[in-house]
Structure formats: structure tokens, C-alpha cells
mmCIF file of C-alpha atoms in Angstrom:
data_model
loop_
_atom_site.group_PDB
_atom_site.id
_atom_site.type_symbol
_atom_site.label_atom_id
_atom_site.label_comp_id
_atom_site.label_asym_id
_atom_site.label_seq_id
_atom_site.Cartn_x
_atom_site.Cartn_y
_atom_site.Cartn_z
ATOM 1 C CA UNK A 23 0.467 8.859 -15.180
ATOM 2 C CA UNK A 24 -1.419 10.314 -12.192
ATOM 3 C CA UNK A 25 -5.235 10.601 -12.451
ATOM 4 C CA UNK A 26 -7.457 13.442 -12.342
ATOM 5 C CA UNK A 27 -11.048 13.416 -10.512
ATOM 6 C CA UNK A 28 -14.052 14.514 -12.508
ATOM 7 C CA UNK A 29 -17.106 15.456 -10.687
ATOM 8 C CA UNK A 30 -20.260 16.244 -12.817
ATOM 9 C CA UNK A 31 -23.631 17.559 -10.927
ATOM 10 C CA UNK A 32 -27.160 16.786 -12.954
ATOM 11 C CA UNK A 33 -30.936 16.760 -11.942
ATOM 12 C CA UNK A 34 -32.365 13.959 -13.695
ATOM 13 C CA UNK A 35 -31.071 11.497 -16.289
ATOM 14 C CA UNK A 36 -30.935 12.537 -19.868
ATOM 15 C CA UNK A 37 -30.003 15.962 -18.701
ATOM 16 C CA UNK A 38 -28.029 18.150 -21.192
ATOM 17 C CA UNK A 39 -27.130 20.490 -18.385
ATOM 18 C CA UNK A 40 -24.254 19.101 -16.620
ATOM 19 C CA UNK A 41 -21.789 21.429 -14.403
ATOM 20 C CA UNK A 42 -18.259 19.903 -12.568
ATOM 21 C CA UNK A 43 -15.014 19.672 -13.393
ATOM 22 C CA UNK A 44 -11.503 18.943 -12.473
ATOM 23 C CA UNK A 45 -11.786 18.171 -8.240
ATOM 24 C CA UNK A 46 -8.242 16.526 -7.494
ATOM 25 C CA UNK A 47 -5.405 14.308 -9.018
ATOM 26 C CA UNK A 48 -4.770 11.418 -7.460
ATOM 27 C CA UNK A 49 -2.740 8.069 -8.064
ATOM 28 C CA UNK A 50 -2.799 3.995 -7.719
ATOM 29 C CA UNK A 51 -0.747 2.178 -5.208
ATOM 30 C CA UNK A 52 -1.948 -1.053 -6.574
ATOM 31 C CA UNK A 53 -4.575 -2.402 -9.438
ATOM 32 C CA UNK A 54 -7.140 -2.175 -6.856
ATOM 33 C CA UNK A 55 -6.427 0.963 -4.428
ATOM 34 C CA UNK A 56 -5.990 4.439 -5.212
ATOM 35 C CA UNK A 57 -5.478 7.082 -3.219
ATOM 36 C CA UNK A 58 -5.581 11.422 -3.279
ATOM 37 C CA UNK A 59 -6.197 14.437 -0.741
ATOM 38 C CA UNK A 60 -8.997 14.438 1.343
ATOM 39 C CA UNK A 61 -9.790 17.875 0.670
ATOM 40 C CA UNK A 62 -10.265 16.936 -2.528
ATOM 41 C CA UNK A 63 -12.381 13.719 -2.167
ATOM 42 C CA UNK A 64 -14.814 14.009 1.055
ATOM 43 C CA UNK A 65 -18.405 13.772 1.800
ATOM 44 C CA UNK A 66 -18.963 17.515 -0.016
ATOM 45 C CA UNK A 67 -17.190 16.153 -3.149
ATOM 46 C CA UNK A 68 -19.644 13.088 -3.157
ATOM 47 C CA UNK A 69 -22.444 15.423 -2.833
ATOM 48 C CA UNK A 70 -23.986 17.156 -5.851
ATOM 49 C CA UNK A 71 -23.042 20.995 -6.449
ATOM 50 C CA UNK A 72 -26.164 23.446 -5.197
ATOM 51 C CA UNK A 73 -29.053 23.581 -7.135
ATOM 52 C CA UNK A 74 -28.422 19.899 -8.591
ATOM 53 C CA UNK A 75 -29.808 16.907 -7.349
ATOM 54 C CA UNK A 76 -27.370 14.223 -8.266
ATOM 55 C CA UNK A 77 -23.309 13.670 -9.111
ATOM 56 C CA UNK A 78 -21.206 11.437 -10.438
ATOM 57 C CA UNK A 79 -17.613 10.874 -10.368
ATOM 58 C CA UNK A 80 -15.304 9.857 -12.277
ATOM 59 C CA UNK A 81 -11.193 8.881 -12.349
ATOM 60 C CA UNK A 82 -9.422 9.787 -15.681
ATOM 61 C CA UNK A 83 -5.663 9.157 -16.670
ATOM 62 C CA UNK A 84 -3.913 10.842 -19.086
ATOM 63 C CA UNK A 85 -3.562 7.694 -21.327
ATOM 64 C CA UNK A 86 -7.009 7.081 -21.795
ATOM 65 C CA UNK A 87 -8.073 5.277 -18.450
ATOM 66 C CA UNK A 88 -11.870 6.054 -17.811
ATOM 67 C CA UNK A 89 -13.021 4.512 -14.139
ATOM 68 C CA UNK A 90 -16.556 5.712 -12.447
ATOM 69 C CA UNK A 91 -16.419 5.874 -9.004
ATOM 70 C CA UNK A 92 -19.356 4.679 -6.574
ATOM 71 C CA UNK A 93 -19.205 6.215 -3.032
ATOM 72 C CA UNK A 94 -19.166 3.132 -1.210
ATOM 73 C CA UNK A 95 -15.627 2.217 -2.582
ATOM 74 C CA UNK A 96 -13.906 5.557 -0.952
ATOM 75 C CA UNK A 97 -12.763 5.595 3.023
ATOM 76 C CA UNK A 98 -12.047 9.366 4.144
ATOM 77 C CA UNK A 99 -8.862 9.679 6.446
ATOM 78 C CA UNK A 100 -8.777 13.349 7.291
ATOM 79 C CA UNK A 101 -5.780 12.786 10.357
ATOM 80 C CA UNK A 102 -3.472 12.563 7.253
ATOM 81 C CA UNK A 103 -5.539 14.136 4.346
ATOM 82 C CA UNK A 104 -6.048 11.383 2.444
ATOM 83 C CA UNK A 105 -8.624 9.692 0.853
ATOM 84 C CA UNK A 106 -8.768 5.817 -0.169
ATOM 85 C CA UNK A 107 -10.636 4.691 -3.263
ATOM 86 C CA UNK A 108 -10.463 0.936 -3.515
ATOM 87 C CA UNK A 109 -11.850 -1.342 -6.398
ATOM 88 C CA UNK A 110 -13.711 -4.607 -6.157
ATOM 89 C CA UNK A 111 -11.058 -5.710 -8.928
ATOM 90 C CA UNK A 112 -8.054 -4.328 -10.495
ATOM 91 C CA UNK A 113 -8.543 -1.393 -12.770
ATOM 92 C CA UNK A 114 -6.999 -1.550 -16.188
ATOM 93 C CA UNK A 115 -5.530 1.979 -18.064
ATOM 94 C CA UNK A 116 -4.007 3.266 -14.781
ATOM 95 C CA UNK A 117 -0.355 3.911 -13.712
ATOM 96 C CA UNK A 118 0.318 1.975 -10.409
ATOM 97 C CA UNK A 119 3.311 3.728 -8.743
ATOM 98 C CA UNK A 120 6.394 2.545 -7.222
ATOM 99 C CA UNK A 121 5.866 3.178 -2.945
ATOM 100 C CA UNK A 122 9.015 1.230 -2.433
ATOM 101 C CA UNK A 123 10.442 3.021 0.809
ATOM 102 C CA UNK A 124 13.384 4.983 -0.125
ATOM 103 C CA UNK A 125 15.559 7.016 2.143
ATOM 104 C CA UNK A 126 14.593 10.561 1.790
ATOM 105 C CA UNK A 127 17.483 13.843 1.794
ATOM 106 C CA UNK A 128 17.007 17.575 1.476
ATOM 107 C CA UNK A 129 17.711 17.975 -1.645
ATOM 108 C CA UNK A 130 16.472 15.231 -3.910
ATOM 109 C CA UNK A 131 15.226 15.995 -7.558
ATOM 110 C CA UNK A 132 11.472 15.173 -7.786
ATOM 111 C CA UNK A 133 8.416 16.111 -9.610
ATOM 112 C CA UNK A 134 5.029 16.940 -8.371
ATOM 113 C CA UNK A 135 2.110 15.832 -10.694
ATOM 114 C CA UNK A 136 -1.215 17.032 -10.923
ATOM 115 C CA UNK A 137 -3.718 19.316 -13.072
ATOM 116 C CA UNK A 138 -5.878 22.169 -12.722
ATOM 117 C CA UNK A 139 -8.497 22.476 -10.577
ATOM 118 C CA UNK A 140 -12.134 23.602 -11.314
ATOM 119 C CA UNK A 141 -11.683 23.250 -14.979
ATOM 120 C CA UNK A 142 -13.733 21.012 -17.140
ATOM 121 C CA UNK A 143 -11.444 18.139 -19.870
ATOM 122 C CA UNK A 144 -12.301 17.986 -22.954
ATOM 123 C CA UNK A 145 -14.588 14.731 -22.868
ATOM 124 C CA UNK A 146 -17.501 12.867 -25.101
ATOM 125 C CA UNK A 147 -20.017 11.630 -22.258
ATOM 126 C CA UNK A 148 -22.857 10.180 -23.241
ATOM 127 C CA UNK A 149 -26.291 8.756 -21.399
ATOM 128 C CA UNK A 150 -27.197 5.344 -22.062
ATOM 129 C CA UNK A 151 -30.797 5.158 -20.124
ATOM 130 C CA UNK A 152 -30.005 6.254 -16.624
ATOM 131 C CA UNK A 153 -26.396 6.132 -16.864
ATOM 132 C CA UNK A 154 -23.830 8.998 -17.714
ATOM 133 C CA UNK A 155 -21.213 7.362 -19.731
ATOM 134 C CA UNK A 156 -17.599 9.063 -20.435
ATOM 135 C CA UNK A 157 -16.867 7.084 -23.390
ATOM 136 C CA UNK A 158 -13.117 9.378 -24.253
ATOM 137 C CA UNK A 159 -11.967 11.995 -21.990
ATOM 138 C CA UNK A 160 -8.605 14.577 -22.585
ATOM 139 C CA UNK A 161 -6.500 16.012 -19.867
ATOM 140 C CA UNK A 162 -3.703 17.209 -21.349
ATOM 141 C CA UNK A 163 -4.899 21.288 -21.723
ATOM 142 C CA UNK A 164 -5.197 20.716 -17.988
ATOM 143 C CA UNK A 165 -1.276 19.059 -16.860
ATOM 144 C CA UNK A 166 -0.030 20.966 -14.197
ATOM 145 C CA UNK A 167 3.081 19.142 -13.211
ATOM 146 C CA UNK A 168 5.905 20.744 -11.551
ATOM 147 C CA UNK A 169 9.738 20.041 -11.297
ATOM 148 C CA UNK A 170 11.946 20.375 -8.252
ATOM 149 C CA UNK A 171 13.765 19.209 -5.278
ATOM 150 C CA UNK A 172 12.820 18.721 -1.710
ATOM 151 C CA UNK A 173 13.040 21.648 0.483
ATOM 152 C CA UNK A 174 12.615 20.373 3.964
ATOM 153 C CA UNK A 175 12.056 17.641 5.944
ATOM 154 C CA UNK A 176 9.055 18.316 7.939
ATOM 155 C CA UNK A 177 6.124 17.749 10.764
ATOM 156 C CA UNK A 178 2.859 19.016 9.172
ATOM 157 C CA UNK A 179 0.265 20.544 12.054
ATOM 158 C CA UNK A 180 -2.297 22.155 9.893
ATOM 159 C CA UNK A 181 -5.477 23.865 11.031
ATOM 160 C CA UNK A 182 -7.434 25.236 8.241
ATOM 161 C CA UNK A 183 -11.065 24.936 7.711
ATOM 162 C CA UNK A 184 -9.948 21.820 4.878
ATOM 163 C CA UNK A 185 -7.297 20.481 6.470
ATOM 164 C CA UNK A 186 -6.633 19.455 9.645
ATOM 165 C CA UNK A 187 -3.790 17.593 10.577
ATOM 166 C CA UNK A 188 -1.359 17.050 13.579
ATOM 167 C CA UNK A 189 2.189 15.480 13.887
ATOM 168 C CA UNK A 190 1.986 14.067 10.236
ATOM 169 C CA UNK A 191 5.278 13.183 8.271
ATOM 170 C CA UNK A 192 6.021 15.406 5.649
ATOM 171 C CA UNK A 193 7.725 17.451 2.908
ATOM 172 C CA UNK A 194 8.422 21.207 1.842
ATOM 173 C CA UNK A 195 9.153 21.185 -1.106
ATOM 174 C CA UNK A 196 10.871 24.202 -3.901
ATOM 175 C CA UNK A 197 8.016 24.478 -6.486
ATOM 176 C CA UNK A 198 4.876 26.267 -6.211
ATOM 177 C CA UNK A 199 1.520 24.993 -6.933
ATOM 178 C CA UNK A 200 -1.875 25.041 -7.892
ATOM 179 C CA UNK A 201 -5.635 24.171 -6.689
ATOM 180 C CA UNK A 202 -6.465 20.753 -8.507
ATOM 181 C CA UNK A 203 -3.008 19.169 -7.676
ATOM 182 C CA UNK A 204 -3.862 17.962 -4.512
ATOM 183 C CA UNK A 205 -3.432 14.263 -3.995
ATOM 184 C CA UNK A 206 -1.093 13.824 -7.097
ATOM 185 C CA UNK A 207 2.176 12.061 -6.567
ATOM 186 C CA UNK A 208 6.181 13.480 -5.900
ATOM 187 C CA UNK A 209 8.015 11.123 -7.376
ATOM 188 C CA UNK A 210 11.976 10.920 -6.842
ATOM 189 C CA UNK A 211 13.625 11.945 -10.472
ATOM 190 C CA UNK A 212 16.402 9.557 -9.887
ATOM 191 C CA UNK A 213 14.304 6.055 -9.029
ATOM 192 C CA UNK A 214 10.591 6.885 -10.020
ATOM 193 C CA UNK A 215 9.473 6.097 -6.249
ATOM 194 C CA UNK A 216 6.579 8.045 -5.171
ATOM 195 C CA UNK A 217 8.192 10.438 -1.940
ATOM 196 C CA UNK A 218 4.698 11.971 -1.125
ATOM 197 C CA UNK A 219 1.220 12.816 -1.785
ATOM 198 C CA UNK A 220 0.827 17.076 -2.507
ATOM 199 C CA UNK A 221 -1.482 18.115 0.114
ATOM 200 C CA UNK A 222 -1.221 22.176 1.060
ATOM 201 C CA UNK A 223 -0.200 24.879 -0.340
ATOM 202 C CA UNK A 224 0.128 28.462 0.848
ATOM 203 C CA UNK A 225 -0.788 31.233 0.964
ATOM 204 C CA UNK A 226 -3.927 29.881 1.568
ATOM 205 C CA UNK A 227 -7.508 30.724 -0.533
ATOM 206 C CA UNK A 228 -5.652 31.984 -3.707
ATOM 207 C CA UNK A 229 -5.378 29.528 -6.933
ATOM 208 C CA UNK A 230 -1.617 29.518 -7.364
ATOM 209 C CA UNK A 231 0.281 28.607 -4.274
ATOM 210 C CA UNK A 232 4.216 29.772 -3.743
ATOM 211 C CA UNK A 233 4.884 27.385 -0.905
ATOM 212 C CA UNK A 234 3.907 23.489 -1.423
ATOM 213 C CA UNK A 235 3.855 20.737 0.893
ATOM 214 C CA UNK A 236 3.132 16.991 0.849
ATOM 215 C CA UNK A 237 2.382 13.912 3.012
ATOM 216 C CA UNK A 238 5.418 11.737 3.437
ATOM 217 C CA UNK A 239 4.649 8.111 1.363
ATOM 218 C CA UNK A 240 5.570 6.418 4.813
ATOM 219 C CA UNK A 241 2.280 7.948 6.215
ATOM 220 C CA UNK A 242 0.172 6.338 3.616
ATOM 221 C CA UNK A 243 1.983 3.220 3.312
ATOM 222 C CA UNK A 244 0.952 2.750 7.159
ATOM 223 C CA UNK A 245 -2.924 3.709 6.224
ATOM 224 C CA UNK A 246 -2.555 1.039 3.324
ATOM 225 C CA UNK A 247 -1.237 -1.438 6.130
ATOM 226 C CA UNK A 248 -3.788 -1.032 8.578
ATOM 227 C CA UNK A 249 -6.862 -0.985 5.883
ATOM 228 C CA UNK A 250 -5.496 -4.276 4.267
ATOM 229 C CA UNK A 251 -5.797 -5.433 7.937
ATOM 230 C CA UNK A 252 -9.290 -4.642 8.012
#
């Protein structure tokens, strides 16, 4: 399944005193290149929470994957909210997702997959000399997936102080969400294909969101494109 992003905050190593939690969801396109919202991996999630000195991230799946993340292997890409992690070599205990292009219709069955935000898995981390180690980790208190169908085909021109985004493929779709979903997968119920990437949901600055909207896979496929050119 998807992946959630854990983001712990410390001031030295050995600390006892940690304070994060649940950032984002996110999900692979391939062994070596994931992807989720940038709102909810950018340069403030790679910096450590006030009044702590350093952070660490982490990606963890619901079947056990465990995968620290080092800054220098995420690429921020605001213009369509999404951020890039990629991996020197493929990453075992991950779902990679089906981005075949599909033909999209108001109306298709989907489901949106994510988990909540702010809130802290259940996990047995450990320090072995300067390093934080998550040696199990337990998301499922924290699944927030959603059922539904698309709503509307749409253009997404966003201006909010997190998002910002103009003339950007996109999807309404007929379930509400939640903070912490962001960058999980809709996948079509029918073929498994990933449609989109959840992005925004309104109203805006409250938890639980009735309206939901996500970037259009086609959008990200053409980001993966261009990076693999790079």
C-alpha cells in the first residue's frame, strides 16, 4: 500500500525526547522513485520542528516497509505540488503502483489512500550511536482511506499560502478528506491504475475537508519524464 511520512525532531543523539509524527502519505512509481504533495514534503518539512535542533525522516508502508530518507534524495516541484523522493537503488517492502495511462470519465469508482496527519504510529525506534533507528513501525490506527468516484474533470489554479498552482490537470472528486492524506494515491476500482495524487482539500485550515481534489497522474508522469531526462 501507500506510504506514510514520519518526521521526528531531536536535539542531540541519544535523546529520549523525540516530537513528529504523521507529515504526508505518499506512493512509489518505481523501485527507485517515489513521489507525494509538496505541501507535505518541502524545505519546512526537512527542517527540525522549533525548539529542536535536528530531524529525521522517515517512509513507512503499511506492510512493514521502513526507508530513512536523506534530504539530498528529494526534488521539490511546487508548479504541480509534488514532491520527488528518488533512491540510489530500489527500495524493497514498498507497493510500486500501476501509472499506466488510462482514459479518465466522470464517474469512475476509485479510492483515495492516505492516513492521518499530525499523529504519531505506533513504532520501536531505537539509537544505535548517532543514528535513530525505526526497527518496526504500525500504521494501521492511522488508515484514512476513502471510497468514491470522480466528480469532475478539472483545471486546478490554487493560491493558498501552501499551494500554489496554475493551469494544472486535475480531479474533483465525491469523498471528503483529511490533513495527512496529501500525496497518497486515487486509484481506479476497476483496473488498480493510479488516476491522481490527493493534493487540496477545502474548506481550507480545518482537519477534515468536505471537498477533495487531486493532481491528474498525466501531470506527474510528465515530471517523471523530464527528471529521468536529467
Amino acid at each position: 500500500m501507500a506510504f506514510a511520512i514520519l518526521k521526528l525532531s531531536f536535539n542531540e543523539p541519544g535523546d529520549s525526547s523525540l516530537t513528529g509524527g504523521i507529515c504526508g502519505t505518499g506512493f512509489f512509481l518505481d523501485s527507485t522513485t517515489a513521489i507525494t504533495a509538496h505541501h507535505a514534503l518541502n524545505d519546512l518539512t526537512l527542517t527540525p520542528n522549533l525548539g529542536y535542533q535536528h530531524v529525521r525522516l522517515w517512509l513507512i508502508s503499511r506492510n512493514g516497509g521502513i526507508c530513512r530518507v536523506e534530504d539530498s534524495a528529494v526534488t521539490l516541484h511546487p508548479e504541480i505540488d509534488t514532491s520527488v523522493i528518488r533512491f540510489p537503488s530500489p527500495v524493497s517492502g514498498f507497493t510500486i503502483y500501476d501509472v499506466t495511462p488510462m482514459a479518465v470519465a466522470v464517474g469512475n469508482r476509485v479510492r483515495g489512500i492516505g492516513h492521518k496527519g499530525n499523529a504519531m504510529p505506533s513504532v520501536d525506534a531505537k539509537w544505535q550511536g548517532t543514528e535513530l533507528v525505526i526497527q518496526t513501525a504500525d500504521l494501521m490506527n492511522l488508515v484514512l482511506d476513502r471510497g468514491g468516484s470522480v466528480k469532475r474533470l478539472v483545471t486546478l489554479d490554487v493560491n493558498a499560502p501552501d499551494v500554489k498552482m496554475l493551469d494544472v490537470s486535475g480531479l474533483e472528486l465525491s469523498f471528503g478528506s483529511q490533513v495527512g492524506m496529501s500525496g497518497g494515491p486515487v486509484i481506479d476500482a476497476e483496473t488498480g491504475c493510479v488516476l491522481g495524487m490527493l493534493s487540496i482539500g477545502l474548506p481550507p485550515d480545518v482537519e477534515v475537508k468536505t471537498e477533495t481534489f487531486a493532481v491528474s497522474i498525466d501531470e506527474i508522469i510528465r515530471l517523471r519524464h523530464r527528471i529521468h531526462r536529467t
